[in-house]
Every structure is written in C-alpha cells, then in structure tokens.
Amino acid sequence: MGLKNIYKDGKPYLKSKNYAAMVHQATNTLTVRDRKDHGRRRRVIQQGLSDSTLRAFEPYMYEIINRFCDRMIQTVEEEHQARECGQSHNALENQKWNTSRNMSEWCNYLAFDLMATFIFSGKYNMLEREQYRYVVQCIEQSNIRVSSILQAPILKAFRIDKILFPRAIVARNMFLGFVGKLLRDTKKNDRSQRKDLFEMLSHAKDPESGNGFTPEEIVAESVTLVVAGADTSATAMAAIFFYLSRNPDAYARAAAEVRSTFDSVEDIQGGAKLNSCRYLRACIDEAMRMSPSVGQTLAREVPVGGAVVDGDFIPGGCDVGVPIYAIHHKEDIYSDPFNYNPERWMVEKEGASQQVSDMYAAYNPFSVGPRSCMGKGVALVEMMATFAVVLFRMDFKMADTDTAGGKPGSVYGRHRASEYQLRDHITSAKEGPMLRFRPRIVKPAVA
C-alpha cells in the first residue's frame, strides 16, 4: 500500500520543500529535509527519551495528573460540604456531579504542564494559574497560518500571510515572547539535580559522529518537542474523553479493568500492572484511530527518477503522502470505521488473519518509518497514566450542553454525532467535549 511505499520501504523520499514554511530561526527534526542530518538529530534526541529519563519524570507526571483530577472535582467537594441533609440518596448522588468542564481547554493545560516539566522542569502550572494559559491559544491560532502556508508557500513568499492572518501573526509573536522567558527561566534555575530532556540534550552526543547539538539546535528541538508534544497529546486525551463519555459499555469495561488492577491511586505507576490494562490501551488506540491528532497528509517528495506508489508510477519531484485520517477510516481495512470499537484492538497480532494484520499496518497516529514521532513512547505513557488515575479516582459523563460531536444534517463529514469533530491546522484544532465529573463512588460491600 502507499503507506509502506512512501514511509517504510527505505526509499530516498525527502520531506516536502513546503516544510520550510515552518522554520523560524533554525531547522528541527520536524522540518529538516536532509536524511543524514535528520538521522543525526534523531540519534541524539532518542538518548534523551530513554527509560531512565522517563523514570526520573514519573513522580512529577503523577503529581500533575493528580492535580488535574483535583481540579476536575474541586467544585464537587466544595458544594458537597454545603449541602443540606435529609435529601434522598438518588438526589444526593445526582448533585455530586459538578458543573461542566470544557475538556479541550483542560487537556491543553494538562498536556502543556506535563511536557514543560518533562523537557524544561518548568513549573508554569496552567492547571491552577491563568497567567500562562494564553500560550496554548497562541499555538492554536498560529497553526492556522502555518498550515495555510504549508499548503501554499507563495503566501509567505509574497507576505500575503501578513494580510490574511493578522491574528496569527500576533499570536506567533506572543508565543515567541513566552519561549524567550521559558529559556531564560531554564538557564537560571538550578539544574544540578534534574534529569529533564533539555539537560540531557545539552550533553548527549551522536554515537556515530561524536557531535552534540549546537545551542541553537537544542533550543529548536526542545521548543518543538514541547509544542508538538503538548498539542497532539491534548487532542488525543480530549478524544479519549469524548468517546468514553459516549460509549457506556467501553467506559464501564475500562473503569472496571483499572479499578480491579490497582488497590489505590498510589499503586498506579508505570510497569507491568499498568501495561496489563489492555482494554484501556485499546480505548486509547481506538480514539486515536477515530480522531487522530494529526489527520493530514505528511507530504514526501518523490526521488529523482520517480517511484511506484501503490502500483502507480509517480514522476520525481512530485509530493505524495497518505492522509492519516483517510486510511484510518478505510472500510476494507477497518470494519464499520466510524464506529468506536475498542474490541477491534483486543485481537493478538501474532498468527492473526490478513484483515487484522492490515488493520495494524494501517494504524499510524504517530506516522511510521524513520521519520515517525519520536515522542510516541512518552505520549503513550502519559495517556495510560492519565486515564488510569482518572478512572480510578473519578466518574465522568457527557454534559447536556456538549456539542463536540457532529450534527445530523450538517455537511458531509460533520454530520456524525458520534464522531469527535476536529479541524486540520497541521495538528488538529478542537472544541470540547463538555463533561461533568464527580469523585468515584465506592459502594460498601454487602455483608
């Protein structure tokens, strides 16, 4: 298939020239076209994404995730203290649900806090403080411009983008101002006791050449990782919340799995027990299939002399690619592709049918091949940990005011009420879902 031909076969495809539109001051692993340079950068960054770095980050990760849960149920606890006695059990249970939360916003804050801590040991605490929340809005607004010039570089070449996207230009400048502060804070903080990614990249060497990153490259790679990592993880988390809140059977099974696996919230940590939650992982995978954080075509330039893609010859110099959203919804690969069905991922790959093998081969929310997302491991650890803690500590349900799904009667593609609606701006822009939370109710055992 085209996915294998373009991204996996080892052909000398380069990233499209259009990615130059995303370069600010220095190229990074996302935008660099040269394969040798990309390989060098990737080998250095992978050292910073080691198991030891993740283990050092884990206590801070769970602290942030629990802070997120505290915010989700904070008003519930406050209101519960003020309730009058004498109400029926059912009425009291209903009142424990808090006011609705916009999960696109809260997942943005959670993901940014996680990535800023992992990469810079930064404590901007968007979950509890509004001071820096404008940053995630700046990223989303700036992406509208960048996604347009990625498709039409002429807009930037003739400065037309400044006319078409004035708000995005302002947002970009505000974000760059924040980046300056972030780097100043990072340099002045005591870094002797922390093993964050920025510190690791400052000392890591390419095992093949013996060279490390220049200061400019460290900044470019670190900022790209925190922005891309936070944005995509936030979208994935919001999608998981959306689909679990609308699919009660999947929600109940995932919650039961987590609550029977762990004895306490403190018991939740990376390792064999968390990895044993296969249905939770299936729920995560299915949400990313349905609503991938990056759904567009990751364009590649056909090498000189041309190449055969999915049986067709394509001349050299053309841009080709496979849209992630499209292949994730191909009916001959995924049965009932617009139905959220985590059970499809509970089938073992080993010895599976061709249909199952094709399903796994086509699944690529992090892309595939030598230029796939290097942060995949970090993202999956964060998502598994987040939803294990959430399902252990809380219950949640869709709010009456939620409109994050499609609307019957809308234009094709926006008409499915059961599908989380995203907008493609390089990464996916989102709104909602609106959910209500309450502390998990543990029913006493029957004597």
GROMACS .gro file of C-alpha atoms in nm:
model
  447
    1MET     CA    1   0.000   0.000   0.000
    2GLY     CA    2   0.102   0.365  -0.032
    3LEU     CA    3   0.181   0.393   0.338
    4LYS     CA    4   0.450   0.126   0.307
    5ASN     CA    5   0.585   0.252  -0.026
    6ILE     CA    6   0.627   0.613   0.086
    7TYR     CA    7   0.719   0.593   0.453
    8LYS     CA    8   0.860   0.245   0.522
    9ASP     CA    9   1.044   0.100   0.224
   10GLY     CA   10   1.372   0.285   0.275
   11LYS     CA   11   1.328   0.479  -0.048
   12PRO     CA   12   1.509   0.816  -0.056
   13TYR     CA   13   1.192   1.022  -0.015
   14LEU     CA   14   1.258   1.365   0.133
   15LYS     CA   15   1.017   1.578   0.328
   16SER     CA   16   0.830   1.818   0.105
   17LYS     CA   17   1.000   2.152   0.037
   18ASN     CA   18   0.688   2.313   0.178
   19TYR     CA   19   0.802   2.227   0.532
   20ALA     CA   20   1.043   2.519   0.502
   21ALA     CA   21   0.741   2.736   0.581
   22MET     CA   22   0.753   2.603   0.937
   23VAL     CA   23   1.115   2.704   1.001
   24HIS     CA   24   1.163   3.002   1.233
   25GLN     CA   25   1.531   3.058   1.307
   26ALA     CA   26   1.672   2.707   1.287
   27THR     CA   27   1.551   2.379   1.144
   28ASN     CA   28   1.449   2.098   1.375
   29THR     CA   29   1.381   1.728   1.346
   30LEU     CA   30   1.029   1.801   1.223
   31THR     CA   31   1.135   2.032   0.939
   32VAL     CA   32   1.485   1.922   0.834
   33ARG     CA   33   1.487   1.761   0.487
   34ASP     CA   34   1.834   1.611   0.468
   35ARG     CA   35   1.815   1.243   0.566
   36LYS     CA   36   2.167   1.230   0.710
   37ASP     CA   37   2.110   1.539   0.925
   38HIS     CA   38   1.774   1.404   1.037
   39GLY     CA   39   1.934   1.075   1.138
   40ARG     CA   40   2.197   1.258   1.343
   41ARG     CA   41   1.936   1.464   1.526
   42ARG     CA   42   1.717   1.164   1.590
   43ARG     CA   43   2.001   0.962   1.740
   44VAL     CA   44   2.078   1.245   1.983
   45ILE     CA   45   1.716   1.305   2.086
   46GLN     CA   46   1.649   0.935   2.140
   47GLN     CA   47   1.909   0.937   2.417
   48GLY     CA   48   1.700   1.200   2.597
   49LEU     CA   49   1.387   0.986   2.559
   50SER     CA   50   1.545   0.691   2.736
   51ASP     CA   51   1.380   0.477   3.003
   52SER     CA   52   1.592   0.642   3.271
   53THR     CA   53   1.466   0.988   3.171
   54LEU     CA   54   1.106   0.866   3.182
   55ARG     CA   55   1.158   0.705   3.522
   56ALA     CA   56   1.300   1.029   3.660
   57PHE     CA   57   0.998   1.216   3.522
   58GLU     CA   58   0.736   0.973   3.653
   59PRO     CA   59   0.688   1.118   4.006
   60TYR     CA   60   0.636   1.466   3.860
   61MET     CA   61   0.400   1.323   3.597
   62TYR     CA   62   0.171   1.163   3.856
   63GLU     CA   63   0.178   1.477   4.068
   64ILE     CA   64   0.050   1.678   3.770
   65ILE     CA   65  -0.211   1.417   3.675
   66ASN     CA   66  -0.349   1.411   4.029
   67ARG     CA   67  -0.357   1.791   4.029
   68PHE     CA   68  -0.565   1.768   3.711
   69CYS     CA   69  -0.808   1.533   3.886
   70ASP     CA   70  -0.824   1.767   4.185
   71ARG     CA   71  -0.932   2.048   3.953
   72MET     CA   72  -1.194   1.834   3.783
   73ILE     CA   73  -1.367   1.752   4.114
   74GLN     CA   74  -1.278   2.062   4.314
   75THR     CA   75  -1.619   2.227   4.299
   76VAL     CA   76  -1.789   1.895   4.371
   77GLU     CA   77  -1.619   1.868   4.708
   78GLU     CA   78  -1.686   2.233   4.792
   79GLU     CA   79  -2.054   2.205   4.704
   80HIS     CA   80  -2.091   1.876   4.886
   81GLN     CA   81  -1.982   2.036   5.214
   82ALA     CA   82  -2.257   2.295   5.183
   83ARG     CA   83  -2.541   2.053   5.108
   84GLU     CA   84  -2.834   2.017   5.339
   85CYS     CA   85  -2.909   1.681   5.493
   86GLY     CA   86  -3.230   1.486   5.452
   87GLN     CA   87  -3.235   1.450   5.074
   88SER     CA   88  -3.294   1.116   4.909
   89HIS     CA   89  -2.990   0.907   4.814
   90ASN     CA   90  -3.060   0.945   4.440
   91ALA     CA   91  -3.097   1.322   4.466
   92LEU     CA   92  -2.775   1.349   4.663
   93GLU     CA   93  -2.588   1.132   4.414
   94ASN     CA   94  -2.708   1.348   4.126
   95GLN     CA   95  -2.594   1.666   4.299
   96LYS     CA   96  -2.242   1.535   4.336
   97TRP     CA   97  -2.183   1.588   3.966
   98ASN     CA   98  -2.001   1.916   3.917
   99THR     CA   99  -2.060   2.187   3.661
  100SER     CA  100  -1.941   2.108   3.310
  101ARG     CA  101  -1.577   2.126   3.208
  102ASN     CA  102  -1.451   2.207   2.858
  103MET     CA  103  -1.205   1.923   2.813
  104SER     CA  104  -1.027   2.072   2.512
  105GLU     CA  105  -0.910   2.352   2.741
  106TRP     CA  106  -0.828   2.134   3.042
  107CYS     CA  107  -0.646   1.873   2.833
  108ASN     CA  108  -0.441   2.156   2.683
  109TYR     CA  109  -0.341   2.273   3.031
  110LEU     CA  110  -0.263   1.921   3.149
  111ALA     CA  111  -0.055   1.829   2.844
  112PHE     CA  112   0.140   2.154   2.849
  113ASP     CA  113   0.220   2.119   3.219
  114LEU     CA  114   0.338   1.764   3.155
  115MET     CA  115   0.561   1.849   2.859
  116ALA     CA  116   0.703   2.171   3.008
  117THR     CA  117   0.801   1.973   3.317
  118PHE     CA  118   0.943   1.680   3.121
  119ILE     CA  119   1.152   1.895   2.888
  120PHE     CA  120   1.241   2.206   3.090
  121SER     CA  121   1.147   2.126   3.451
  122GLY     CA  122   0.927   2.431   3.405
  123LYS     CA  123   0.653   2.498   3.659
  124TYR     CA  124   0.403   2.714   3.475
  125ASN     CA  125   0.109   2.529   3.632
  126MET     CA  126  -0.161   2.609   3.379
  127LEU     CA  127  -0.393   2.375   3.566
  128GLU     CA  128  -0.415   2.616   3.860
  129ARG     CA  129  -0.297   2.952   3.728
  130GLU     CA  130  -0.437   3.153   3.439
  131GLN     CA  131  -0.120   3.358   3.383
  132TYR     CA  132   0.023   3.145   3.102
  133ARG     CA  133  -0.289   2.986   2.957
  134TYR     CA  134  -0.276   3.227   2.666
  135VAL     CA  135   0.017   3.024   2.532
  136VAL     CA  136  -0.196   2.728   2.419
  137GLN     CA  137  -0.435   2.969   2.247
  138CYS     CA  138  -0.137   3.131   2.072
  139ILE     CA  139  -0.020   2.793   1.945
  140GLU     CA  140  -0.364   2.707   1.806
  141GLN     CA  141  -0.405   3.048   1.642
  142SER     CA  142  -0.054   3.042   1.495
  143ASN     CA  143  -0.112   2.697   1.348
  144ILE     CA  144  -0.392   2.835   1.128
  145ARG     CA  145  -0.139   3.050   0.942
  146VAL     CA  146   0.135   2.788   0.929
  147SER     CA  147  -0.099   2.518   0.797
  148SER     CA  148  -0.204   2.751   0.516
  149ILE     CA  149   0.149   2.843   0.407
  150LEU     CA  150   0.245   2.476   0.431
  151GLN     CA  151  -0.006   2.413   0.152
  152ALA     CA  152   0.065   2.739  -0.035
  153PRO     CA  153   0.419   2.869   0.035
  154ILE     CA  154   0.356   3.158  -0.203
  155LEU     CA  155   0.152   3.320   0.075
  156LYS     CA  156   0.469   3.362   0.281
  157ALA     CA  157   0.698   3.438  -0.013
  158PHE     CA  158   0.490   3.743  -0.108
  159ARG     CA  159   0.396   3.829   0.253
  160ILE     CA  160   0.029   3.771   0.179
  161ASP     CA  161   0.006   3.577   0.505
  162LYS     CA  162   0.050   3.902   0.697
  163ILE     CA  163  -0.268   4.033   0.537
  164LEU     CA  164  -0.471   3.713   0.566
  165PHE     CA  165  -0.368   3.609   0.916
  166PRO     CA  166  -0.303   3.918   1.131
  167ARG     CA  167  -0.428   3.747   1.449
  168ALA     CA  168  -0.199   3.451   1.386
  169ILE     CA  169   0.099   3.684   1.344
  170VAL     CA  170   0.020   3.850   1.679
  171ALA     CA  171  -0.023   3.507   1.842
  172ARG     CA  172   0.310   3.389   1.699
  173ASN     CA  173   0.491   3.691   1.840
  174MET     CA  174   0.330   3.642   2.180
  175PHE     CA  175   0.436   3.278   2.178
  176LEU     CA  176   0.793   3.368   2.085
  177GLY     CA  177   0.795   3.607   2.380
  178PHE     CA  178   0.694   3.320   2.607
  179VAL     CA  179   0.966   3.100   2.458
  180GLY     CA  180   1.221   3.366   2.547
  181LYS     CA  181   1.100   3.366   2.908
  182LEU     CA  182   1.097   2.986   2.919
  183LEU     CA  183   1.460   2.970   2.806
  184ARG     CA  184   1.568   3.240   3.050
  185ASP     CA  185   1.394   3.057   3.335
  186THR     CA  186   1.556   2.731   3.230
  187LYS     CA  187   1.906   2.876   3.229
  188LYS     CA  188   1.879   3.048   3.567
  189ASN     CA  189   1.719   2.756   3.753
  190ASP     CA  190   1.933   2.512   3.949
  191ARG     CA  191   1.962   2.218   3.712
  192SER     CA  192   2.211   2.009   3.905
  193GLN     CA  193   1.950   1.769   4.046
  194ARG     CA  194   1.715   1.735   3.748
  195LYS     CA  195   1.739   1.499   3.453
  196ASP     CA  196   1.497   1.670   3.218
  197LEU     CA  197   1.519   1.645   2.841
  198PHE     CA  198   1.679   1.987   2.794
  199GLU     CA  199   1.961   1.887   3.028
  200MET     CA  200   2.005   1.554   2.853
  201LEU     CA  201   2.022   1.717   2.509
  202SER     CA  202   2.281   1.963   2.635
  203HIS     CA  203   2.525   1.676   2.693
  204ALA     CA  204   2.417   1.398   2.453
  205LYS     CA  205   2.642   1.307   2.160
  206ASP     CA  206   2.563   1.138   1.833
  207PRO     CA  207   2.719   0.790   1.872
  208GLU     CA  208   2.820   0.784   1.505
  209SER     CA  209   2.984   1.126   1.466
  210GLY     CA  210   3.058   1.213   1.829
  211ASN     CA  211   2.896   1.554   1.782
  212GLY     CA  212   2.626   1.701   2.001
  213PHE     CA  213   2.371   1.974   1.938
  214THR     CA  214   2.465   2.337   1.899
  215PRO     CA  215   2.291   2.577   2.142
  216GLU     CA  216   2.059   2.685   1.860
  217GLU     CA  217   1.968   2.324   1.782
  218ILE     CA  218   1.897   2.246   2.148
  219VAL     CA  219   1.653   2.536   2.164
  220ALA     CA  220   1.487   2.448   1.832
  221GLU     CA  221   1.442   2.081   1.921
  222SER     CA  222   1.326   2.143   2.279
  223VAL     CA  223   1.066   2.404   2.185
  224THR     CA  224   0.937   2.187   1.901
  225LEU     CA  225   0.902   1.889   2.133
  226VAL     CA  226   0.710   2.081   2.399
  227VAL     CA  227   0.476   2.245   2.147
  228ALA     CA  228   0.413   1.944   1.924
  229GLY     CA  229   0.404   1.704   2.218
  230ALA     CA  230   0.159   1.908   2.424
  231ASP     CA  231  -0.071   1.992   2.133
  232THR     CA  232  -0.102   1.638   1.999
  233SER     CA  233  -0.132   1.472   2.341
  234ALA     CA  234  -0.403   1.718   2.444
  235THR     CA  235  -0.607   1.636   2.134
  236ALA     CA  236  -0.569   1.263   2.192
  237MET     CA  237  -0.677   1.297   2.557
  238ALA     CA  238  -0.979   1.508   2.464
  239ALA     CA  239  -1.077   1.248   2.203
  240ILE     CA  240  -1.049   0.967   2.459
  241PHE     CA  241  -1.273   1.161   2.699
  242PHE     CA  242  -1.521   1.218   2.415
  243TYR     CA  243  -1.550   0.856   2.310
  244LEU     CA  244  -1.558   0.707   2.660
  245SER     CA  245  -1.829   0.953   2.766
  246ARG     CA  246  -2.046   0.846   2.470
  247ASN     CA  247  -1.984   0.473   2.484
  248PRO     CA  248  -2.100   0.348   2.826
  249ASP     CA  249  -2.004  -0.016   2.766
  250ALA     CA  250  -1.645   0.078   2.679
  251TYR     CA  251  -1.634   0.322   2.971
  252ALA     CA  252  -1.760   0.061   3.217
  253ARG     CA  253  -1.518  -0.205   3.098
  254ALA     CA  254  -1.215   0.029   3.107
  255ALA     CA  255  -1.310   0.156   3.453
  256ALA     CA  256  -1.363  -0.196   3.587
  257GLU     CA  257  -1.026  -0.305   3.449
  258VAL     CA  258  -0.841  -0.017   3.616
  259ARG     CA  259  -1.027  -0.045   3.947
  260SER     CA  260  -0.966  -0.419   3.970
  261THR     CA  261  -0.598  -0.387   3.880
  262PHE     CA  262  -0.494  -0.124   4.135
  263ASP     CA  263  -0.558  -0.112   4.509
  264SER     CA  264  -0.506   0.264   4.547
  265VAL     CA  265  -0.419   0.566   4.339
  266GLU     CA  266  -0.067   0.548   4.482
  267ASP     CA  267  -0.043   0.197   4.340
  268ILE     CA  268  -0.072   0.333   3.985
  269GLN     CA  269   0.270   0.363   3.828
  270GLY     CA  270   0.449   0.259   3.514
  271GLY     CA  271   0.528  -0.108   3.478
  272ALA     CA  272   0.369  -0.447   3.436
  273LYS     CA  273   0.041  -0.371   3.618
  274LEU     CA  274  -0.034  -0.062   3.411
  275ASN     CA  275   0.071  -0.240   3.092
  276SER     CA  276  -0.169  -0.522   3.180
  277CYS     CA  277  -0.463  -0.284   3.128
  278ARG     CA  278  -0.507  -0.397   2.769
  279TYR     CA  279  -0.862  -0.272   2.731
  280LEU     CA  280  -0.765   0.076   2.848
  281ARG     CA  281  -0.490   0.075   2.584
  282ALA     CA  282  -0.744  -0.042   2.326
  283CYS     CA  283  -0.971   0.252   2.417
  284ILE     CA  284  -0.679   0.490   2.367
  285ASP     CA  285  -0.579   0.334   2.034
  286GLU     CA  286  -0.935   0.340   1.903
  287ALA     CA  287  -0.980   0.708   1.994
  288MET     CA  288  -0.659   0.794   1.806
  289ARG     CA  289  -0.778   0.593   1.508
  290MET     CA  290  -1.113   0.769   1.501
  291SER     CA  291  -0.981   1.121   1.564
  292PRO     CA  292  -0.603   1.137   1.508
  293SER     CA  293  -0.418   1.439   1.644
  294VAL     CA  294  -0.256   1.481   1.303
  295GLY     CA  295  -0.500   1.370   1.036
  296GLN     CA  296  -0.350   1.530   0.729
  297THR     CA  297  -0.104   1.409   0.465
  298LEU     CA  298   0.259   1.418   0.577
  299ALA     CA  299   0.395   1.507   0.234
  300ARG     CA  300   0.707   1.347   0.090
  301GLU     CA  301   0.892   1.437  -0.230
  302VAL     CA  302   0.931   1.156  -0.484
  303PRO     CA  303   1.302   1.098  -0.558
  304VAL     CA  304   1.467   1.174  -0.891
  305GLY     CA  305   1.371   0.911  -1.146
  306GLY     CA  306   1.027   0.858  -0.997
  307ALA     CA  307   0.885   0.575  -0.792
  308VAL     CA  308   0.595   0.332  -0.786
  309VAL     CA  309   0.337   0.415  -0.518
  310ASP     CA  310   0.057   0.164  -0.462
  311GLY     CA  311   0.101   0.031  -0.817
  312ASP     CA  312   0.116   0.368  -0.993
  313PHE     CA  313   0.431   0.537  -1.125
  314ILE     CA  314   0.480   0.889  -0.986
  315PRO     CA  315   0.738   1.122  -1.150
  316GLY     CA  316   1.025   1.256  -0.943
  317GLY     CA  317   0.972   1.590  -0.773
  318CYS     CA  318   0.603   1.533  -0.701
  319ASP     CA  319   0.472   1.544  -0.346
  320VAL     CA  320   0.291   1.231  -0.228
  321GLY     CA  321   0.153   1.109   0.101
  322VAL     CA  322  -0.120   0.915   0.279
  323PRO     CA  323  -0.373   1.114   0.484
  324ILE     CA  324  -0.380   0.957   0.829
  325TYR     CA  325  -0.750   1.027   0.885
  326ALA     CA  326  -0.842   0.874   0.549
  327ILE     CA  327  -0.655   0.547   0.592
  328HIS     CA  328  -0.786   0.516   0.949
  329HIS     CA  329  -1.139   0.509   0.807
  330LYS     CA  330  -1.089   0.282   0.506
  331GLU     CA  331  -1.376   0.033   0.504
  332ASP     CA  332  -1.175  -0.251   0.351
  333ILE     CA  333  -0.929  -0.225   0.643
  334TYR     CA  334  -1.150  -0.124   0.937
  335SER     CA  335  -1.497  -0.273   0.951
  336ASP     CA  336  -1.760  -0.015   1.044
  337PRO     CA  337  -1.485   0.252   1.051
  338PHE     CA  338  -1.693   0.531   1.203
  339ASN     CA  339  -1.798   0.320   1.499
  340TYR     CA  340  -1.590   0.346   1.818
  341ASN     CA  341  -1.499  -0.016   1.884
  342PRO     CA  342  -1.201  -0.077   2.117
  343GLU     CA  343  -1.260  -0.452   2.092
  344ARG     CA  344  -1.104  -0.448   1.745
  345TRP     CA  345  -0.765  -0.394   1.915
  346MET     CA  346  -0.804  -0.686   2.157
  347VAL     CA  347  -0.705  -0.934   1.886
  348GLU     CA  348  -0.347  -1.061   1.911
  349LYS     CA  349  -0.121  -0.968   1.620
  350GLU     CA  350   0.069  -1.296   1.624
  351GLY     CA  351  -0.094  -1.552   1.397
  352ALA     CA  352  -0.378  -1.313   1.315
  353SER     CA  353  -0.574  -1.305   0.990
  354GLN     CA  354  -0.470  -1.086   0.698
  355GLN     CA  355  -0.752  -0.848   0.787
  356VAL     CA  356  -0.610  -0.796   1.137
  357SER     CA  357  -0.256  -0.763   1.002
  358ASP     CA  358  -0.372  -0.497   0.757
  359MET     CA  359  -0.552  -0.314   1.038
  360TYR     CA  360  -0.237  -0.290   1.248
  361ALA     CA  361  -0.023  -0.200   0.945
  362ALA     CA  362  -0.252   0.090   0.851
  363TYR     CA  363  -0.272   0.230   1.204
  364ASN     CA  364  -0.033   0.524   1.220
  365PRO     CA  365  -0.142   0.809   1.452
  366PHE     CA  366   0.228   0.876   1.516
  367SER     CA  367   0.322   0.816   1.150
  368VAL     CA  368   0.552   0.528   1.057
  369GLY     CA  369   0.905   0.469   0.936
  370PRO     CA  370   1.230   0.652   1.013
  371ARG     CA  371   1.052   0.989   1.048
  372SER     CA  372   0.775   0.875   1.279
  373CYS     CA  373   0.710   1.062   1.604
  374MET     CA  374   0.998   1.015   1.848
  375GLY     CA  375   0.775   1.113   2.140
  376LYS     CA  376   0.535   0.822   2.087
  377GLY     CA  377   0.660   0.638   2.395
  378VAL     CA  378   0.627   0.944   2.618
  379ALA     CA  379   0.278   1.020   2.485
  380LEU     CA  380   0.151   0.666   2.545
  381VAL     CA  381   0.295   0.659   2.898
  382GLU     CA  382   0.122   0.991   2.974
  383MET     CA  383  -0.212   0.878   2.832
  384MET     CA  384  -0.212   0.539   3.005
  385ALA     CA  385  -0.117   0.701   3.335
  386THR     CA  386  -0.369   0.984   3.299
  387PHE     CA  387  -0.669   0.764   3.227
  388ALA     CA  388  -0.573   0.503   3.484
  389VAL     CA  389  -0.571   0.775   3.752
  390VAL     CA  390  -0.885   0.944   3.615
  391LEU     CA  391  -1.085   0.621   3.603
  392PHE     CA  392  -0.963   0.517   3.948
  393ARG     CA  393  -1.041   0.849   4.115
  394MET     CA  394  -1.344   0.982   3.929
  395ASP     CA  395  -1.658   0.917   3.731
  396PHE     CA  396  -1.743   1.139   3.435
  397LYS     CA  397  -2.029   1.180   3.192
  398MET     CA  398  -2.130   1.398   2.898
  399ALA     CA  399  -2.287   1.732   2.989
  400ASP     CA  400  -2.620   1.833   2.841
  401THR     CA  401  -2.451   2.133   2.678
  402ASP     CA  402  -2.196   1.927   2.483
  403THR     CA  403  -2.170   1.986   2.107
  404ALA     CA  404  -1.831   1.826   2.035
  405GLY     CA  405  -1.979   1.563   1.805
  406GLY     CA  406  -2.112   1.615   1.457
  407LYS     CA  407  -2.459   1.749   1.389
  408PRO     CA  408  -2.706   1.544   1.184
  409GLY     CA  409  -2.795   1.738   0.871
  410SER     CA  410  -2.461   1.919   0.855
  411VAL     CA  411  -2.229   1.893   0.556
  412TYR     CA  412  -2.083   1.551   0.488
  413GLY     CA  413  -1.812   1.470   0.740
  414ARG     CA  414  -1.966   1.698   1.003
  415HIS     CA  415  -2.288   1.501   1.031
  416ARG     CA  416  -2.189   1.215   1.261
  417ALA     CA  417  -2.297   1.287   1.618
  418SER     CA  418  -2.079   1.002   1.745
  419GLU     CA  419  -1.756   1.141   1.592
  420TYR     CA  420  -1.532   1.393   1.771
  421GLN     CA  421  -1.506   1.692   1.540
  422LEU     CA  422  -1.157   1.825   1.461
  423ARG     CA  423  -1.019   2.096   1.232
  424ASP     CA  424  -0.694   2.036   1.045
  425HIS     CA  425  -0.434   2.305   1.116
  426ILE     CA  426  -0.117   2.089   1.093
  427THR     CA  427  -0.222   1.941   1.424
  428SER     CA  428  -0.594   1.919   1.494
  429ALA     CA  429  -0.789   2.206   1.647
  430LYS     CA  430  -1.068   2.101   1.880
  431GLU     CA  431  -1.353   2.220   2.099
  432GLY     CA  432  -1.498   2.019   2.385
  433PRO     CA  433  -1.619   1.771   2.488
  434MET     CA  434  -1.812   1.922   2.777
  435LEU     CA  435  -1.807   1.677   3.067
  436ARG     CA  436  -1.920   1.660   3.428
  437PHE     CA  437  -1.714   1.488   3.697
  438ARG     CA  438  -1.763   1.356   4.048
  439PRO     CA  439  -1.538   1.171   4.291
  440ARG     CA  440  -1.559   0.798   4.238
  441ILE     CA  441  -1.833   0.643   4.447
  442VAL     CA  442  -1.718   0.324   4.618
  443LYS     CA  443  -2.020   0.125   4.728
  444PRO     CA  444  -1.976  -0.059   5.059
  445ALA     CA  445  -1.952  -0.435   5.039
  446VAL     CA  446  -2.269  -0.624   5.120
  447ALA     CA  447  -2.233  -0.820   5.445
   0.00000   0.00000   0.00000
